[in-house]
Amino acid sequence: MNAISSLASSRLPIVLVLLVALGSQAIPQPASDIVLLAKTAKPVVAKHGMVTTQDAIATKIGVEVLKKGGNAIDAAVAVGFALAVTHPRAGNLGGGGFFVIWLAEKKHAVALDFREIAPAAINEKSFLDGNGKPDIAKTLRTGLGVGVPGSVSGLATALEKFGSGRFSLADLIAPAIRLARDGVPIESDLKTSLAFFQNTLLRWPSSAKIFARDGKILQDGALVQRDLADTLEAIAKNGPSAFYKGEIAEKIALAVREAGGVMTADDLARYKTEMLEVVRGSYRGYDVLSMPPPSSGGALLIQILNILEGYELIGGPNAPHTLHLMVEAMKRAYADRAEFFGDPAFVKVPLTHLISKDYAARIRKSIDETRAIPSAFIKAGITPKKEGENTTHYSIVDRHGNAVAATVTLNLNFGLGLVAESTGVLLNNELDDFALAPGVPNAYGLVGGAANAPGPNKKPLSSMSPTILLKDGKVFLVTGSPGGSTIITTVLRVISGVIDHRLDIAQAVLLPRIHHQWMPDEVRPERAMERVMPPAQWIAFETYGHKVRFFPFNLGAANSILVTPNGITGISDPRYLGTLAAGH
Ligand code: GLY
């Protein structure tokens, strides 16, 4: 049975939410009203396999690969290349990402780390101004913030090591080449994101040539990316070395340097995807497999779940006591993030300790079940800085029970916005995920962030949390999300919704989200939270003493899959337009 359907294209009422979020990376596009959607949303159900992504065209490409006998990894590679064309604000060749893979036959999990890496000429002072103060414009708006891209290497490595062998790299890139050459319709999320981030793109002539006509950002017709098609063709023909060595690499390095950066062709030639052990935990009888450092995501997720495991979360997902405990657990975990996490090639992250049940038990002793503890009492240290919020996540399960949780990013929407001349490759600004000024005392005279200090050939810390849950050795849940520092709490909410509250995957994804990252000391729920909680419940939550500041926009896009006795069920997060969950 073909179970292709989409909540995003359903006829449910959609409320236009005009969002004024200056400086925010969220798109003030017509956002789906999650409270209304939650009343009728149903997951897509399929028998053999499922693909959920943020872009309908990419999803269909993934499903075709599965239908032709490809495994989840083959499909993930095809989707990854397709998203670079159809979803250019986050899908990419010029950025990086992580895969968490479950191989059913071998009963083995592996994490692929194709995070961007700092060029060799970056150092601790690269992002400081003349007064030694962090200069965020250097990372966000110049070539200095561009990390050496990892995605091409990551996708090729995934296929080489874990593909079914039925498809060549060229086979899986072919749909992306066609889309780049023939054009992608400018509608839905592509149209809205181009309009909202036009200044990011129009400031670079090489980008304006592609994304604008007569100086105006494209808002109709098709987005044709001929140079990108040529680059994809070169990779299809000669493998990743076509990207990392020779003409394309030279052009990328030159574009970065002309934009004020320090990347060389040698930096690109050295790039290598790392195969890592997943970070493992358990939650109420389920195994949790997630992304280890250089992401903080998996470890924080497991730490928070370990803390919550010691409580009975009764009264439903929005019960004030449950939300209070979640928030208190989040605070402790994010305080540890600020202190301990960085690129494991440079710093020793005390992972075993942080994800241990004993540590969680100790933390629980510090939690007051009746009132909020101010963040300053938890740990006085570094103020975490705001992270890039734009990223995209996709989840895939195949007929054999293999699964891929994939999260990829350019950091901000469209990254730096700079296309390397005549390559079609949009470049990231991922180095903004470093703590820009470690050693600089904060208001309390304390220093920190050294673990995530910028450095040569170092990876900036991420929050991306592609995650797979197993039950009795079989895939149960595949999830993840974009959202910068809110990724971890978004994924937590989905997992807790499914396990603690027995929600189906649509209901779990549509739960209003809630976030606390220790500093600043404020709880940040989605606006919808206020509407799903009866006033008395909301007042009860406030009496714990949390400082609440609503997000003016929806959080995350948790495109997720839940395997149930009734079939493989999926949902692409309807918070954004144009998403699609599809199976076969
Ligand atoms: N740039 C967002 C992240 O890696 O977490």
mmCIF file of C-alpha atoms in Angstrom, residues 196-420:
data_model
loop_
_atom_site.group_PDB
_atom_site.id
_atom_site.type_symbol
_atom_site.label_atom_id
_atom_site.label_comp_id
_atom_site.label_asym_id
_atom_site.label_seq_id
_atom_site.Cartn_x
_atom_site.Cartn_y
_atom_site.Cartn_z
ATOM 1 C CA PHE A 196 13.052 36.270 4.650
ATOM 2 C CA PHE A 197 16.787 35.760 4.254
ATOM 3 C CA GLN A 198 17.236 37.719 1.046
ATOM 4 C CA ASN A 199 19.770 40.060 2.629
ATOM 5 C CA THR A 200 21.944 37.104 3.565
ATOM 6 C CA LEU A 201 22.095 36.070 -0.084
ATOM 7 C CA LEU A 202 21.948 39.387 -1.952
ATOM 8 C CA ARG A 203 25.075 40.772 -0.317
ATOM 9 C CA TRP A 204 27.181 38.322 -2.338
ATOM 10 C CA PRO A 205 27.169 38.831 -6.151
ATOM 11 C CA SER A 206 27.935 35.132 -6.719
ATOM 12 C CA SER A 207 24.812 34.221 -4.747
ATOM 13 C CA ALA A 208 22.604 36.931 -6.238
ATOM 14 C CA LYS A 209 23.317 35.469 -9.691
ATOM 15 C CA ILE A 210 21.541 32.301 -8.604
ATOM 16 C CA PHE A 211 18.925 33.409 -6.111
ATOM 17 C CA ALA A 212 17.872 36.759 -7.631
ATOM 18 C CA ARG A 213 16.751 38.241 -10.930
ATOM 19 C CA ASP A 214 17.383 41.917 -11.701
ATOM 20 C CA GLY A 215 18.526 42.422 -8.136
ATOM 21 C CA LYS A 216 15.329 40.981 -6.638
ATOM 22 C CA ILE A 217 15.184 37.714 -4.764
ATOM 23 C CA LEU A 218 13.352 34.995 -6.704
ATOM 24 C CA GLN A 219 9.737 34.586 -5.668
ATOM 25 C CA ASP A 220 8.256 32.648 -8.568
ATOM 26 C CA GLY A 221 9.171 30.153 -11.256
ATOM 27 C CA ALA A 222 11.944 27.696 -10.567
ATOM 28 C CA LEU A 223 15.271 27.850 -8.772
ATOM 29 C CA VAL A 224 17.811 26.637 -11.337
ATOM 30 C CA GLN A 225 21.317 25.905 -9.981
ATOM 31 C CA ARG A 226 23.494 25.010 -13.002
ATOM 32 C CA ASP A 227 26.844 25.371 -11.242
ATOM 33 C CA LEU A 228 25.612 23.203 -8.408
ATOM 34 C CA ALA A 229 24.499 20.622 -10.998
ATOM 35 C CA ASP A 230 28.031 20.656 -12.458
ATOM 36 C CA THR A 231 29.583 20.236 -9.015
ATOM 37 C CA LEU A 232 27.230 17.349 -8.230
ATOM 38 C CA GLU A 233 28.064 15.796 -11.600
ATOM 39 C CA ALA A 234 31.774 16.016 -10.843
ATOM 40 C CA ILE A 235 31.225 14.265 -7.493
ATOM 41 C CA ALA A 236 29.042 11.639 -9.177
ATOM 42 C CA LYS A 237 31.791 10.962 -11.720
ATOM 43 C CA ASN A 238 34.949 11.154 -9.632
ATOM 44 C CA GLY A 239 33.775 10.719 -6.048
ATOM 45 C CA PRO A 240 34.345 13.102 -3.119
ATOM 46 C CA SER A 241 37.893 13.897 -4.246
ATOM 47 C CA ALA A 242 36.304 15.991 -7.021
ATOM 48 C CA PHE A 243 35.078 18.256 -4.218
ATOM 49 C CA TYR A 244 38.040 18.139 -1.838
ATOM 50 C CA LYS A 245 40.893 18.344 -4.369
ATOM 51 C CA GLY A 246 41.465 20.299 -7.540
ATOM 52 C CA GLU A 247 39.369 23.014 -9.118
ATOM 53 C CA ILE A 248 36.299 22.946 -6.846
ATOM 54 C CA ALA A 249 38.389 22.910 -3.664
ATOM 55 C CA GLU A 250 40.510 25.802 -4.986
ATOM 56 C CA LYS A 251 37.379 27.802 -5.760
ATOM 57 C CA ILE A 252 35.878 27.187 -2.317
ATOM 58 C CA ALA A 253 39.099 28.158 -0.539
ATOM 59 C CA LEU A 254 39.446 31.268 -2.698
ATOM 60 C CA ALA A 255 35.851 32.339 -2.049
ATOM 61 C CA VAL A 256 36.385 31.946 1.696
ATOM 62 C CA ARG A 257 39.620 33.953 1.632
ATOM 63 C CA GLU A 258 38.105 36.699 -0.523
ATOM 64 C CA ALA A 259 35.360 36.953 2.097
ATOM 65 C CA GLY A 260 37.952 37.513 4.836
ATOM 66 C CA GLY A 261 38.647 33.908 5.817
ATOM 67 C CA VAL A 262 41.773 31.787 6.025
ATOM 68 C CA MET A 263 40.825 28.476 4.377
ATOM 69 C CA THR A 264 43.259 26.847 1.980
ATOM 70 C CA ALA A 265 42.890 24.037 -0.544
ATOM 71 C CA ASP A 266 45.052 21.945 1.816
ATOM 72 C CA ASP A 267 42.410 22.314 4.535
ATOM 73 C CA LEU A 268 39.885 20.793 2.155
ATOM 74 C CA ALA A 269 42.242 18.039 1.004
ATOM 75 C CA ARG A 270 42.704 16.933 4.641
ATOM 76 C CA TYR A 271 38.996 16.607 5.435
ATOM 77 C CA LYS A 272 37.971 13.175 6.723
ATOM 78 C CA THR A 273 34.675 11.804 8.055
ATOM 79 C CA GLU A 274 35.019 10.149 11.467
ATOM 80 C CA MET A 275 33.237 6.961 12.434
ATOM 81 C CA LEU A 276 32.448 7.130 16.126
ATOM 82 C CA GLU A 277 30.808 4.986 18.725
ATOM 83 C CA VAL A 278 27.342 6.250 19.475
ATOM 84 C CA VAL A 279 26.655 7.568 22.950
ATOM 85 C CA ARG A 280 24.401 5.027 24.677
ATOM 86 C CA GLY A 281 21.897 5.272 27.457
ATOM 87 C CA SER A 282 18.600 3.775 28.469
ATOM 88 C CA TYR A 283 15.241 5.167 29.407
ATOM 89 C CA ARG A 284 12.541 3.086 31.070
ATOM 90 C CA GLY A 285 13.596 -0.076 29.251
ATOM 91 C CA TYR A 286 14.452 1.459 25.866
ATOM 92 C CA ASP A 287 18.013 1.790 24.562
ATOM 93 C CA VAL A 288 18.945 5.303 23.509
ATOM 94 C CA LEU A 289 21.602 5.679 20.787
ATOM 95 C CA SER A 290 22.653 9.194 19.960
ATOM 96 C CA MET A 291 25.403 11.507 18.792
ATOM 97 C CA PRO A 292 28.586 11.751 20.879
ATOM 98 C CA PRO A 293 30.934 14.770 20.941
ATOM 99 C CA PRO A 294 31.645 16.913 18.981
ATOM 100 C CA SER A 295 27.924 17.127 19.613
ATOM 101 C CA SER A 296 26.697 17.740 23.117
ATOM 102 C CA GLY A 297 23.291 16.509 21.954
ATOM 103 C CA GLY A 298 23.333 12.800 22.720
ATOM 104 C CA ALA A 299 25.022 13.095 26.107
ATOM 105 C CA LEU A 300 22.755 15.903 27.331
ATOM 106 C CA LEU A 301 19.701 14.042 26.126
ATOM 107 C CA ILE A 302 20.742 10.923 28.028
ATOM 108 C CA GLN A 303 21.651 12.935 31.121
ATOM 109 C CA ILE A 304 18.208 14.574 31.172
ATOM 110 C CA LEU A 305 16.435 11.254 30.537
ATOM 111 C CA ASN A 306 18.430 9.627 33.350
ATOM 112 C CA ILE A 307 17.316 12.356 35.737
ATOM 113 C CA LEU A 308 13.671 12.057 34.667
ATOM 114 C CA GLU A 309 13.720 8.275 34.961
ATOM 115 C CA GLY A 310 13.746 8.631 38.733
ATOM 116 C CA TYR A 311 10.347 10.314 38.741
ATOM 117 C CA GLU A 312 6.879 9.166 37.881
ATOM 118 C CA LEU A 313 5.675 11.626 35.272
ATOM 119 C CA ILE A 314 1.961 11.479 35.881
ATOM 120 C CA GLY A 315 -0.888 13.722 34.830
ATOM 121 C CA GLY A 316 -0.011 13.969 31.142
ATOM 122 C CA PRO A 317 2.739 15.647 29.138
ATOM 123 C CA ASN A 318 1.729 19.157 30.149
ATOM 124 C CA ALA A 319 1.205 18.521 33.855
ATOM 125 C CA PRO A 320 2.890 21.356 35.801
ATOM 126 C CA HIS A 321 4.922 18.955 37.946
ATOM 127 C CA THR A 322 6.217 17.126 34.850
ATOM 128 C CA LEU A 323 7.194 20.376 33.140
ATOM 129 C CA HIS A 324 8.884 21.591 36.317
ATOM 130 C CA LEU A 325 10.989 18.436 36.586
ATOM 131 C CA MET A 326 11.915 18.575 32.903
ATOM 132 C CA VAL A 327 13.036 22.169 33.236
ATOM 133 C CA GLU A 328 15.091 21.505 36.359
ATOM 134 C CA ALA A 329 16.787 18.557 34.649
ATOM 135 C CA MET A 330 17.518 20.668 31.562
ATOM 136 C CA LYS A 331 19.184 23.372 33.664
ATOM 137 C CA ARG A 332 21.632 20.910 35.225
ATOM 138 C CA ALA A 333 22.534 19.320 31.899
ATOM 139 C CA TYR A 334 23.089 22.624 30.059
ATOM 140 C CA ALA A 335 25.268 23.879 32.920
ATOM 141 C CA ASP A 336 27.486 20.831 32.345
ATOM 142 C CA ARG A 337 27.442 21.485 28.608
ATOM 143 C CA ALA A 338 28.921 24.944 29.102
ATOM 144 C CA GLU A 339 31.707 23.584 31.273
ATOM 145 C CA PHE A 340 32.759 20.269 29.812
ATOM 146 C CA PHE A 341 31.942 19.935 26.145
ATOM 147 C CA GLY A 342 34.165 20.508 23.139
ATOM 148 C CA ASP A 343 35.841 18.652 20.296
ATOM 149 C CA PRO A 344 36.940 15.290 21.793
ATOM 150 C CA ALA A 345 40.100 15.395 19.686
ATOM 151 C CA PHE A 346 41.211 18.310 21.890
ATOM 152 C CA VAL A 347 39.426 17.980 25.223
ATOM 153 C CA LYS A 348 38.533 15.064 27.441
ATOM 154 C CA VAL A 349 34.771 15.172 27.933
ATOM 155 C CA PRO A 350 33.857 13.146 31.087
ATOM 156 C CA LEU A 351 31.186 11.334 29.145
ATOM 157 C CA THR A 352 30.917 8.145 31.199
ATOM 158 C CA HIS A 353 30.340 10.164 34.347
ATOM 159 C CA LEU A 354 27.869 12.607 32.775
ATOM 160 C CA ILE A 355 25.629 9.901 31.341
ATOM 161 C CA SER A 356 25.771 7.600 34.363
ATOM 162 C CA LYS A 357 22.684 6.737 36.379
ATOM 163 C CA ASP A 358 24.626 7.523 39.578
ATOM 164 C CA TYR A 359 25.292 11.070 38.493
ATOM 165 C CA ALA A 360 21.617 11.481 37.620
ATOM 166 C CA ALA A 361 20.654 10.222 41.070
ATOM 167 C CA ARG A 362 22.954 12.811 42.652
ATOM 168 C CA ILE A 363 21.432 15.547 40.523
ATOM 169 C CA ARG A 364 17.935 14.483 41.545
ATOM 170 C CA LYS A 365 18.908 15.117 45.169
ATOM 171 C CA SER A 366 19.601 18.734 44.236
ATOM 172 C CA ILE A 367 16.208 19.191 42.582
ATOM 173 C CA ASP A 368 13.430 20.702 44.657
ATOM 174 C CA GLU A 369 10.146 19.220 43.474
ATOM 175 C CA THR A 370 8.231 22.228 44.714
ATOM 176 C CA ARG A 371 10.191 25.187 43.413
ATOM 177 C CA ALA A 372 12.617 26.367 40.757
ATOM 178 C CA ILE A 373 16.265 26.660 41.743
ATOM 179 C CA PRO A 374 17.863 29.760 40.200
ATOM 180 C CA SER A 375 20.461 28.885 37.565
ATOM 181 C CA ALA A 376 23.101 30.924 39.359
ATOM 182 C CA PHE A 377 22.886 28.478 42.293
ATOM 183 C CA ILE A 378 23.460 25.498 40.034
ATOM 184 C CA LYS A 379 26.795 26.571 38.690
ATOM 185 C CA ALA A 380 28.215 30.027 38.292
ATOM 186 C CA GLY A 381 30.124 30.068 35.105
ATOM 187 C CA ILE A 382 30.035 30.975 31.502
ATOM 188 C CA THR A 383 26.994 32.294 29.761
ATOM 189 C CA PRO A 384 26.356 30.011 26.827
ATOM 190 C CA LYS A 385 26.051 31.892 23.640
ATOM 191 C CA LYS A 386 23.207 31.685 21.204
ATOM 192 C CA GLU A 387 23.691 29.042 18.593
ATOM 193 C CA GLY A 388 22.760 28.768 14.999
ATOM 194 C CA GLU A 389 19.213 27.593 14.650
ATOM 195 C CA ASN A 390 19.151 26.362 11.174
ATOM 196 C CA THR A 391 19.648 22.884 10.387
ATOM 197 C CA THR A 392 17.429 20.112 9.070
ATOM 198 C CA HIS A 393 16.736 16.611 10.317
ATOM 199 C CA TYR A 394 15.488 13.526 8.499
ATOM 200 C CA SER A 395 14.665 10.012 9.639
ATOM 201 C CA ILE A 396 14.603 6.805 7.605
ATOM 202 C CA VAL A 397 13.698 3.178 8.361
ATOM 203 C CA ASP A 398 13.903 0.381 5.784
ATOM 204 C CA ARG A 399 12.296 -3.049 5.401
ATOM 205 C CA HIS A 400 15.220 -4.781 7.114
ATOM 206 C CA GLY A 401 14.920 -2.672 10.243
ATOM 207 C CA ASN A 402 17.969 -0.512 9.493
ATOM 208 C CA ALA A 403 17.587 3.116 10.446
ATOM 209 C CA VAL A 404 19.295 6.447 9.874
ATOM 210 C CA ALA A 405 18.785 9.540 11.996
ATOM 211 C CA ALA A 406 20.409 12.365 10.019
ATOM 212 C CA THR A 407 20.910 15.994 11.009
ATOM 213 C CA VAL A 408 22.744 18.381 8.663
ATOM 214 C CA THR A 409 23.418 22.091 8.826
ATOM 215 C CA LEU A 410 24.940 25.262 7.414
ATOM 216 C CA ASN A 411 24.520 26.809 10.898
ATOM 217 C CA LEU A 412 22.311 29.833 10.145
ATOM 218 C CA ASN A 413 19.774 29.795 7.336
ATOM 219 C CA PHE A 414 21.740 29.629 4.048
ATOM 220 C CA GLY A 415 24.886 29.712 6.233
ATOM 221 C CA LEU A 416 27.041 32.681 5.349
ATOM 222 C CA GLY A 417 24.879 33.141 2.238
ATOM 223 C CA LEU A 418 27.977 33.045 0.088
ATOM 224 C CA VAL A 419 28.099 30.737 -2.913
ATOM 225 C CA ALA A 420 31.681 29.941 -3.892
#
